[in-house]
mmCIF file with all atom_site columns, C-alpha atoms in Angstrom:
data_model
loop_
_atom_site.group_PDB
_atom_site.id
_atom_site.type_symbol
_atom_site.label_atom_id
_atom_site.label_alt_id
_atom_site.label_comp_id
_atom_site.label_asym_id
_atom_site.label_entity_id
_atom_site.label_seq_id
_atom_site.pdbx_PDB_ins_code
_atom_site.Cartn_x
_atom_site.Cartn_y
_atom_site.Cartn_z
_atom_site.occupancy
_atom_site.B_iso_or_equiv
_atom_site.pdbx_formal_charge
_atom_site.auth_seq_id
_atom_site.auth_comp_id
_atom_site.auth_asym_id
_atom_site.auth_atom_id
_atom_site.pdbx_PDB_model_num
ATOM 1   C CA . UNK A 1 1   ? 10.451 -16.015 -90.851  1.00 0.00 ? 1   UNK A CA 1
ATOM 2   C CA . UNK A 1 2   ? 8.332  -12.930 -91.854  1.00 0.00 ? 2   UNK A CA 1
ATOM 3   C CA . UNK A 1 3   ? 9.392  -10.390 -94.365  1.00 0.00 ? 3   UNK A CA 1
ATOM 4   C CA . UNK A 1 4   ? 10.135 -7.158  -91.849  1.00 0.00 ? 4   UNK A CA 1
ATOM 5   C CA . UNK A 1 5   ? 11.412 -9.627  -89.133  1.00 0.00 ? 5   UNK A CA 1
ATOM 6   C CA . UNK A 1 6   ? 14.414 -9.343  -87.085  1.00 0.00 ? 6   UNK A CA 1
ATOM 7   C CA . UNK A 1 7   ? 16.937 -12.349 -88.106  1.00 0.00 ? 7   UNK A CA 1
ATOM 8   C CA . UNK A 1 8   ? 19.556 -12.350 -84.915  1.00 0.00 ? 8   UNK A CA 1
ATOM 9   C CA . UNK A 1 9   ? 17.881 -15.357 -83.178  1.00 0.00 ? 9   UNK A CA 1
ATOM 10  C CA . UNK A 1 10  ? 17.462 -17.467 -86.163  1.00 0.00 ? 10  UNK A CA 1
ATOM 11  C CA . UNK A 1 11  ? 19.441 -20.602 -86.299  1.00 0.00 ? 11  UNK A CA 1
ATOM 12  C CA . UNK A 1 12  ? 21.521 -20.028 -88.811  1.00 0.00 ? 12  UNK A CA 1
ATOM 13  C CA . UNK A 1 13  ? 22.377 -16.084 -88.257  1.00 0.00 ? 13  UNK A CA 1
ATOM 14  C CA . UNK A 1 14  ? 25.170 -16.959 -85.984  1.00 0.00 ? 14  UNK A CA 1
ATOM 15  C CA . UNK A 1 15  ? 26.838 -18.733 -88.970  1.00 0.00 ? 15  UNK A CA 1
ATOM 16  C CA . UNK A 1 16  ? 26.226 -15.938 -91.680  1.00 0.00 ? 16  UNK A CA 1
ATOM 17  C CA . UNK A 1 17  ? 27.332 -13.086 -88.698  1.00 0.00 ? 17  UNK A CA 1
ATOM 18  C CA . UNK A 1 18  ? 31.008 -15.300 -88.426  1.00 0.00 ? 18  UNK A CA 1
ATOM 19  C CA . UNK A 1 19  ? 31.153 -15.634 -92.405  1.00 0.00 ? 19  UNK A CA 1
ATOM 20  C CA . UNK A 1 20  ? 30.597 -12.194 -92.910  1.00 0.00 ? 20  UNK A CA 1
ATOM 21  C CA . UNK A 1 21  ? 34.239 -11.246 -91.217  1.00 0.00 ? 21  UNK A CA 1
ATOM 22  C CA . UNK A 1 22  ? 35.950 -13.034 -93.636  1.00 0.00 ? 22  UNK A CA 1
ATOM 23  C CA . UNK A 1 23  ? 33.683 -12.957 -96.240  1.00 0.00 ? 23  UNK A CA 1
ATOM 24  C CA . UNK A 1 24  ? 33.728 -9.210  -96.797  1.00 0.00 ? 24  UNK A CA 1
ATOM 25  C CA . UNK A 1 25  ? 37.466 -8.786  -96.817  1.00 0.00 ? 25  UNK A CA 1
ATOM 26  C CA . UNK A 1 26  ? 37.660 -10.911 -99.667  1.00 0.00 ? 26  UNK A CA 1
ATOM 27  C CA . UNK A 1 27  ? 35.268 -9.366  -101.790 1.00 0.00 ? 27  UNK A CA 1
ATOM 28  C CA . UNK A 1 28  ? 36.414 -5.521  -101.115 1.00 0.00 ? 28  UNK A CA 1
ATOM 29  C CA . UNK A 1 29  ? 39.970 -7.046  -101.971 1.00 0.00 ? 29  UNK A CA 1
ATOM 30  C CA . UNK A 1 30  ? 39.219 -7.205  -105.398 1.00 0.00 ? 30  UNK A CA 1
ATOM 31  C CA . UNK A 1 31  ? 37.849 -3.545  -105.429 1.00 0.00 ? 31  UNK A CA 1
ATOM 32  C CA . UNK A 1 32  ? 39.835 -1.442  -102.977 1.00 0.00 ? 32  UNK A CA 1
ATOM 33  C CA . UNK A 1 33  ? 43.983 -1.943  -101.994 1.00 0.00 ? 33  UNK A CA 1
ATOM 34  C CA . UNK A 1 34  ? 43.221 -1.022  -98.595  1.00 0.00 ? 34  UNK A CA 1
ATOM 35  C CA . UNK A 1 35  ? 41.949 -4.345  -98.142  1.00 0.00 ? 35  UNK A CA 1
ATOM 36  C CA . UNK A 1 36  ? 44.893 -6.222  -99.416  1.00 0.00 ? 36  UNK A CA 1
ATOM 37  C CA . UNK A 1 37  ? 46.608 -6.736  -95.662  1.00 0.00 ? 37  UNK A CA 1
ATOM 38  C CA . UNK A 1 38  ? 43.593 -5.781  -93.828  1.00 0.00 ? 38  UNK A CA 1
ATOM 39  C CA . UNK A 1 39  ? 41.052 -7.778  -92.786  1.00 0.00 ? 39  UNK A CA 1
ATOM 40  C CA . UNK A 1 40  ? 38.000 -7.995  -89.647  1.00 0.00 ? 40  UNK A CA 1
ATOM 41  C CA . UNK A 1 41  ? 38.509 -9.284  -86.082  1.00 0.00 ? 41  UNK A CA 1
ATOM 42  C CA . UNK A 1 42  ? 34.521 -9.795  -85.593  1.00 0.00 ? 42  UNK A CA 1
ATOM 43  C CA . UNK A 1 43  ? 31.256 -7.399  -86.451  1.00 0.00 ? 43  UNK A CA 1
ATOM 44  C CA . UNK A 1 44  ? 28.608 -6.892  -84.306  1.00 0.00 ? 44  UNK A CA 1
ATOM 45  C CA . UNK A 1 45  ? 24.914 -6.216  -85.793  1.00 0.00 ? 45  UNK A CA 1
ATOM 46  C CA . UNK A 1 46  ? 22.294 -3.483  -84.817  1.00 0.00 ? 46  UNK A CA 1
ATOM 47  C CA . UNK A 1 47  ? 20.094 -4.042  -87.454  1.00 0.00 ? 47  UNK A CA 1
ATOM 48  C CA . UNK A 1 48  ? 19.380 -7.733  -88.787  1.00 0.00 ? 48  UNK A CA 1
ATOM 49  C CA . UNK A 1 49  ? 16.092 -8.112  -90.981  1.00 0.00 ? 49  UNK A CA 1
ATOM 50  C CA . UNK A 1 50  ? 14.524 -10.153 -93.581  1.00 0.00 ? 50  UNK A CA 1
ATOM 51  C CA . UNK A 1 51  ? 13.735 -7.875  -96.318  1.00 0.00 ? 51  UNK A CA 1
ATOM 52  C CA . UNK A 1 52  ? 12.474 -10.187 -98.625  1.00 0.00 ? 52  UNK A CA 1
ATOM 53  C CA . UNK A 1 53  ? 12.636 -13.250 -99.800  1.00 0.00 ? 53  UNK A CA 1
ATOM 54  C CA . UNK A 1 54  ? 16.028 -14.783 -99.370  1.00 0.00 ? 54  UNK A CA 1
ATOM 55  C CA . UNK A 1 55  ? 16.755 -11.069 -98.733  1.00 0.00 ? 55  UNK A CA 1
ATOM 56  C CA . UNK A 1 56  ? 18.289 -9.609  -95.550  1.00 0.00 ? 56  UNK A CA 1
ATOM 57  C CA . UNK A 1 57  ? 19.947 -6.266  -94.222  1.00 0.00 ? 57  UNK A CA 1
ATOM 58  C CA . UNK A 1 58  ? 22.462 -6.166  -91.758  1.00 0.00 ? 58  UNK A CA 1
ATOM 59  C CA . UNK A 1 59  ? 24.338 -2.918  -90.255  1.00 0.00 ? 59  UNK A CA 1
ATOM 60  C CA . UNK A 1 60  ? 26.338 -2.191  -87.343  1.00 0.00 ? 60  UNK A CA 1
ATOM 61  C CA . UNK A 1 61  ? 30.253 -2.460  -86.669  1.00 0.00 ? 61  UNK A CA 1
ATOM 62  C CA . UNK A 1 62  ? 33.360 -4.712  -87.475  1.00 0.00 ? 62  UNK A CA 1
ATOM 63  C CA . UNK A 1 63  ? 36.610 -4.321  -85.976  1.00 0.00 ? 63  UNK A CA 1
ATOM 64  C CA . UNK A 1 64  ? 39.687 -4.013  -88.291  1.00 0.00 ? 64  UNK A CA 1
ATOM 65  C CA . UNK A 1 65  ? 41.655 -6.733  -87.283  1.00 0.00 ? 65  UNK A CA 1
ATOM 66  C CA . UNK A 1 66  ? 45.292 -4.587  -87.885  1.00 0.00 ? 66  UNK A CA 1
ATOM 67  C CA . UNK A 1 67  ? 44.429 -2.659  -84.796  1.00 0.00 ? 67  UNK A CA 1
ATOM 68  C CA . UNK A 1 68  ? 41.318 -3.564  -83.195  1.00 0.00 ? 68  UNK A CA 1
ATOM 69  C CA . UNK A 1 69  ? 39.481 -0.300  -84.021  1.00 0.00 ? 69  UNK A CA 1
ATOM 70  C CA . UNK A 1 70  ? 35.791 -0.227  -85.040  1.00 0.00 ? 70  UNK A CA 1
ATOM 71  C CA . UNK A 1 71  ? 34.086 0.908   -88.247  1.00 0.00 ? 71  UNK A CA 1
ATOM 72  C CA . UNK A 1 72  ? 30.362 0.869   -89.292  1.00 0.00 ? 72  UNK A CA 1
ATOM 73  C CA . UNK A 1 73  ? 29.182 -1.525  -92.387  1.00 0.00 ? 73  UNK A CA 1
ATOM 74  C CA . UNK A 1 74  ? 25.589 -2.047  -93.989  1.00 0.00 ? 74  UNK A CA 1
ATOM 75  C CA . UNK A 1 75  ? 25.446 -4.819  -96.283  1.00 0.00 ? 75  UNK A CA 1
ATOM 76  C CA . UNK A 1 76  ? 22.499 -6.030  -98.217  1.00 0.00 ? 76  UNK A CA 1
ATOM 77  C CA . UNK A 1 77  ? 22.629 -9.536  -99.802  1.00 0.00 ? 77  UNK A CA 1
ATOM 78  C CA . UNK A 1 78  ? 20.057 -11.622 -101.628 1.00 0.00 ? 78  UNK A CA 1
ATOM 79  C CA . UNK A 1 79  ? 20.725 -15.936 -101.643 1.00 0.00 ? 79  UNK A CA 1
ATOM 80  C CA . UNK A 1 80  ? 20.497 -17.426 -104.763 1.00 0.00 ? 80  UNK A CA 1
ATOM 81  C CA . UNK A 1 81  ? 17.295 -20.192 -105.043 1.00 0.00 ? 81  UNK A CA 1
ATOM 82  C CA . UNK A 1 82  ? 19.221 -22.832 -106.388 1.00 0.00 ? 82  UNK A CA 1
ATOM 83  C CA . UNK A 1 83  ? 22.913 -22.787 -105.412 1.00 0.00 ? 83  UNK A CA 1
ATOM 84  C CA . UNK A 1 84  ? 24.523 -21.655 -102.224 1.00 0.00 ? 84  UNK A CA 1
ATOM 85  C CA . UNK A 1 85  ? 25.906 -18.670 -103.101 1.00 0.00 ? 85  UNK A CA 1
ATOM 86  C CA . UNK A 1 86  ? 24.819 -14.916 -102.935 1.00 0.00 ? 86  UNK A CA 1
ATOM 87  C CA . UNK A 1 87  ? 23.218 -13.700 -106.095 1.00 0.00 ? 87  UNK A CA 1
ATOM 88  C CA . UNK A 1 88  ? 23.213 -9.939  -105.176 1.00 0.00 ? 88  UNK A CA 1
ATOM 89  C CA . UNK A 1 89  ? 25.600 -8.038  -102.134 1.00 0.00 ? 89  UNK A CA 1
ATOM 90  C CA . UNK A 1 90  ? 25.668 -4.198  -101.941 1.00 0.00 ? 90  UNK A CA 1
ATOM 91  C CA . UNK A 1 91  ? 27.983 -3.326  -99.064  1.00 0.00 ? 91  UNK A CA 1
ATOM 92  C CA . UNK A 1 92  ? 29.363 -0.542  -97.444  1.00 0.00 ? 92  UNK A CA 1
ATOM 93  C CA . UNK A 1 93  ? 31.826 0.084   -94.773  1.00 0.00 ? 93  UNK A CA 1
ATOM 94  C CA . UNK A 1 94  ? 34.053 2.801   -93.184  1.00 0.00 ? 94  UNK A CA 1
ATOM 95  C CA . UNK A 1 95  ? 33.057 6.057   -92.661  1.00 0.00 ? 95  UNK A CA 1
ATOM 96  C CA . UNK A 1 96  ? 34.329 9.293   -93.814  1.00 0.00 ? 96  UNK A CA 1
ATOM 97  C CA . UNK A 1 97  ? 34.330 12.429  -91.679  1.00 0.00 ? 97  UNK A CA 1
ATOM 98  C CA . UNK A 1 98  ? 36.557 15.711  -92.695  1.00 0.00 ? 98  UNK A CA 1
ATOM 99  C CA . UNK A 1 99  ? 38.203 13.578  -95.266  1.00 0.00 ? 99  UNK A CA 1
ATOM 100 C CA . UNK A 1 100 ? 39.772 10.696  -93.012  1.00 0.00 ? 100 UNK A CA 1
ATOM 101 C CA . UNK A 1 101 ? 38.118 7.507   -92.378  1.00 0.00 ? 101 UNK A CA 1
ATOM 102 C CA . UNK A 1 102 ? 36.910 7.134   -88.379  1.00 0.00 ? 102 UNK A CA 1
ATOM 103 C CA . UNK A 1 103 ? 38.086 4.774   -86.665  1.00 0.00 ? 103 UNK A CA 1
ATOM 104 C CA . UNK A 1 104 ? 37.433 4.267   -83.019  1.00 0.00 ? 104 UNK A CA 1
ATOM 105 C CA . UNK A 1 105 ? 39.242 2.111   -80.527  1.00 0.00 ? 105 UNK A CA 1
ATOM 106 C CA . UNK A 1 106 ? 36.868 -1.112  -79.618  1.00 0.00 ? 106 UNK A CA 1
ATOM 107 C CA . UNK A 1 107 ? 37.948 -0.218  -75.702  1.00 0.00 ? 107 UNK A CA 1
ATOM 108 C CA . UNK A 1 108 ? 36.800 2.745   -76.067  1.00 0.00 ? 108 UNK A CA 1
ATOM 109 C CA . UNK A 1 109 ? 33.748 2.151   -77.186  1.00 0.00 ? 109 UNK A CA 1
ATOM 110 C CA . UNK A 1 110 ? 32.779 -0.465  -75.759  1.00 0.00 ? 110 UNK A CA 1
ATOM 111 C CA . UNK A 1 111 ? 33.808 0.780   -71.993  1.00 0.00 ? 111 UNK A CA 1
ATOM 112 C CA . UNK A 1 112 ? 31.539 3.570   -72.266  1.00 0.00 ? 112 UNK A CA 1
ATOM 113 C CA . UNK A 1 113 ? 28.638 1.603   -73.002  1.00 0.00 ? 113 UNK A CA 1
ATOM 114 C CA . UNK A 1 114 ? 28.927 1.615   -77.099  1.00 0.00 ? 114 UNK A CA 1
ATOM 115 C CA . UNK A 1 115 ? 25.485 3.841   -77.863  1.00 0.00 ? 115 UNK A CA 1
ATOM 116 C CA . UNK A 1 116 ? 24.805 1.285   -80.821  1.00 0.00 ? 116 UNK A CA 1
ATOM 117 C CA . UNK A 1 117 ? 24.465 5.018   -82.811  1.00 0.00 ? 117 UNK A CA 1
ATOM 118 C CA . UNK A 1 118 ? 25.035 3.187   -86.489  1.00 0.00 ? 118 UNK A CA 1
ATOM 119 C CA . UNK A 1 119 ? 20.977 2.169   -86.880  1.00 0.00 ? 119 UNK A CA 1
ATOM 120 C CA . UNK A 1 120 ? 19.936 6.024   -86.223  1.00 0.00 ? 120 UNK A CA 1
ATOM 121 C CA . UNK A 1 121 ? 22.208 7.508   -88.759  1.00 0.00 ? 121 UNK A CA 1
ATOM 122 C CA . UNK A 1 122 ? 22.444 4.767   -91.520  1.00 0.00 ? 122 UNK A CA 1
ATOM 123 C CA . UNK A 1 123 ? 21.507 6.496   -95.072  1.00 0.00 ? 123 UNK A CA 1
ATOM 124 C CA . UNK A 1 124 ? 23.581 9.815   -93.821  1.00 0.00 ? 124 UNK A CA 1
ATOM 125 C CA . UNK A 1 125 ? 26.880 8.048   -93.126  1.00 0.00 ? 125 UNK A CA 1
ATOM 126 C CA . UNK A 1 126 ? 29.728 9.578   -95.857  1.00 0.00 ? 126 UNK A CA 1
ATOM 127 C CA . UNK A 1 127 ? 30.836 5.465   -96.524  1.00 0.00 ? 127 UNK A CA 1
ATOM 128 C CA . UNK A 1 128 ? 34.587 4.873   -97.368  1.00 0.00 ? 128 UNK A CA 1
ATOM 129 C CA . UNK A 1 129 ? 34.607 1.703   -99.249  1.00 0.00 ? 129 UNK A CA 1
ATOM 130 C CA . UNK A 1 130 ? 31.431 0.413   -101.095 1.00 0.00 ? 130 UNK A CA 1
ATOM 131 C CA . UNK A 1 131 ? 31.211 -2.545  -103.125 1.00 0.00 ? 131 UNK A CA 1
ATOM 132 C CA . UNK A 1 132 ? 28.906 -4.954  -105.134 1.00 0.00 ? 132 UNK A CA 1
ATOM 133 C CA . UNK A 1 133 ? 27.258 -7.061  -107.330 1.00 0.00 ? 133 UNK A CA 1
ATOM 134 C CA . UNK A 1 134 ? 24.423 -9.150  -109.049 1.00 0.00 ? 134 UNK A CA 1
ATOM 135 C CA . UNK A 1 135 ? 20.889 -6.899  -109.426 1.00 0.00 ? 135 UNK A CA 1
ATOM 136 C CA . UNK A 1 136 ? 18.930 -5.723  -106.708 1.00 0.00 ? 136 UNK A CA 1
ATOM 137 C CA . UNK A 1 137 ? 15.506 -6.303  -108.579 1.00 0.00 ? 137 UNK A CA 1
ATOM 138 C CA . UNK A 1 138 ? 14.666 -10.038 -108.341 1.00 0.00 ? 138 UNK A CA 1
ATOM 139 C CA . UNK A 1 139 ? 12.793 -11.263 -112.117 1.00 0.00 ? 139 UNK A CA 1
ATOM 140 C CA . UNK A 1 140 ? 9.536  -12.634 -110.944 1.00 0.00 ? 140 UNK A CA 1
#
């Protein structure tokens, strides 16, 4: 798959997309308390792209599993080249407007056609939790 490409229909996305809803819980656990009896009910991707290599970007919304209400994320991760694990993550999730974090009700958004708005408005988003680790610059 191309550097720039769009990820969604490869094989193995489906498997990463389901990881990520328990996979991100866990590591903003050990950052933020909110996370300690809150976890995700599913996500749902807008943007899903190779960046580079072993590389990818994905953004859209999850749904907080305490009351089925919907929040954007935008992770970026980086696989390691010799183990299976991730080397680098830098994610971000929740946003912030007027000093509360949004949260919209998945009916809601979904039964009026859910404008998939996240994409169009992803570096201005005020984010409520961020987390990460590992370097973003890859040694070559």
């Amino acid at each position: 798959m191309p550097v720039g490409g769009g990820i969604s229909q490869a094989d193995d996305f489906r498997t990463v997309a389901s990881a990520l809803e328990f996979y991100l819980p866990a590591v903003l656990r050990k950052v933020h308390a909110f996370w300690k009896h809150e976890s995700l009910d599913g996500v749902f991707h807008e943007i899903a792209t190779k960046t580079a290599l072993r590389q990818i970007e994905i953004a859209g919304l999850c749904i907080f599993i305490s009351d089925q209400t919907l929040a954007p994320f935008h992770i970026q991760l980086r696989f390691a080249s010799d183990v299976d694990e991730i080397e680098w993550l830098d994610c971000r999730l929740g946003e912030i407007r007027d000093d509360v974090m949004v949260r919209v009700p998945y009916n809601v958004y979904f039964n009026h056609g859910g404008n998939r708005a996240i994409a169009e408005r992803l570096y201005s988003i005020e984010w409520r939790f961020h987390v990460g680790f590992g370097n973003a610059s890859v040694d070559t």
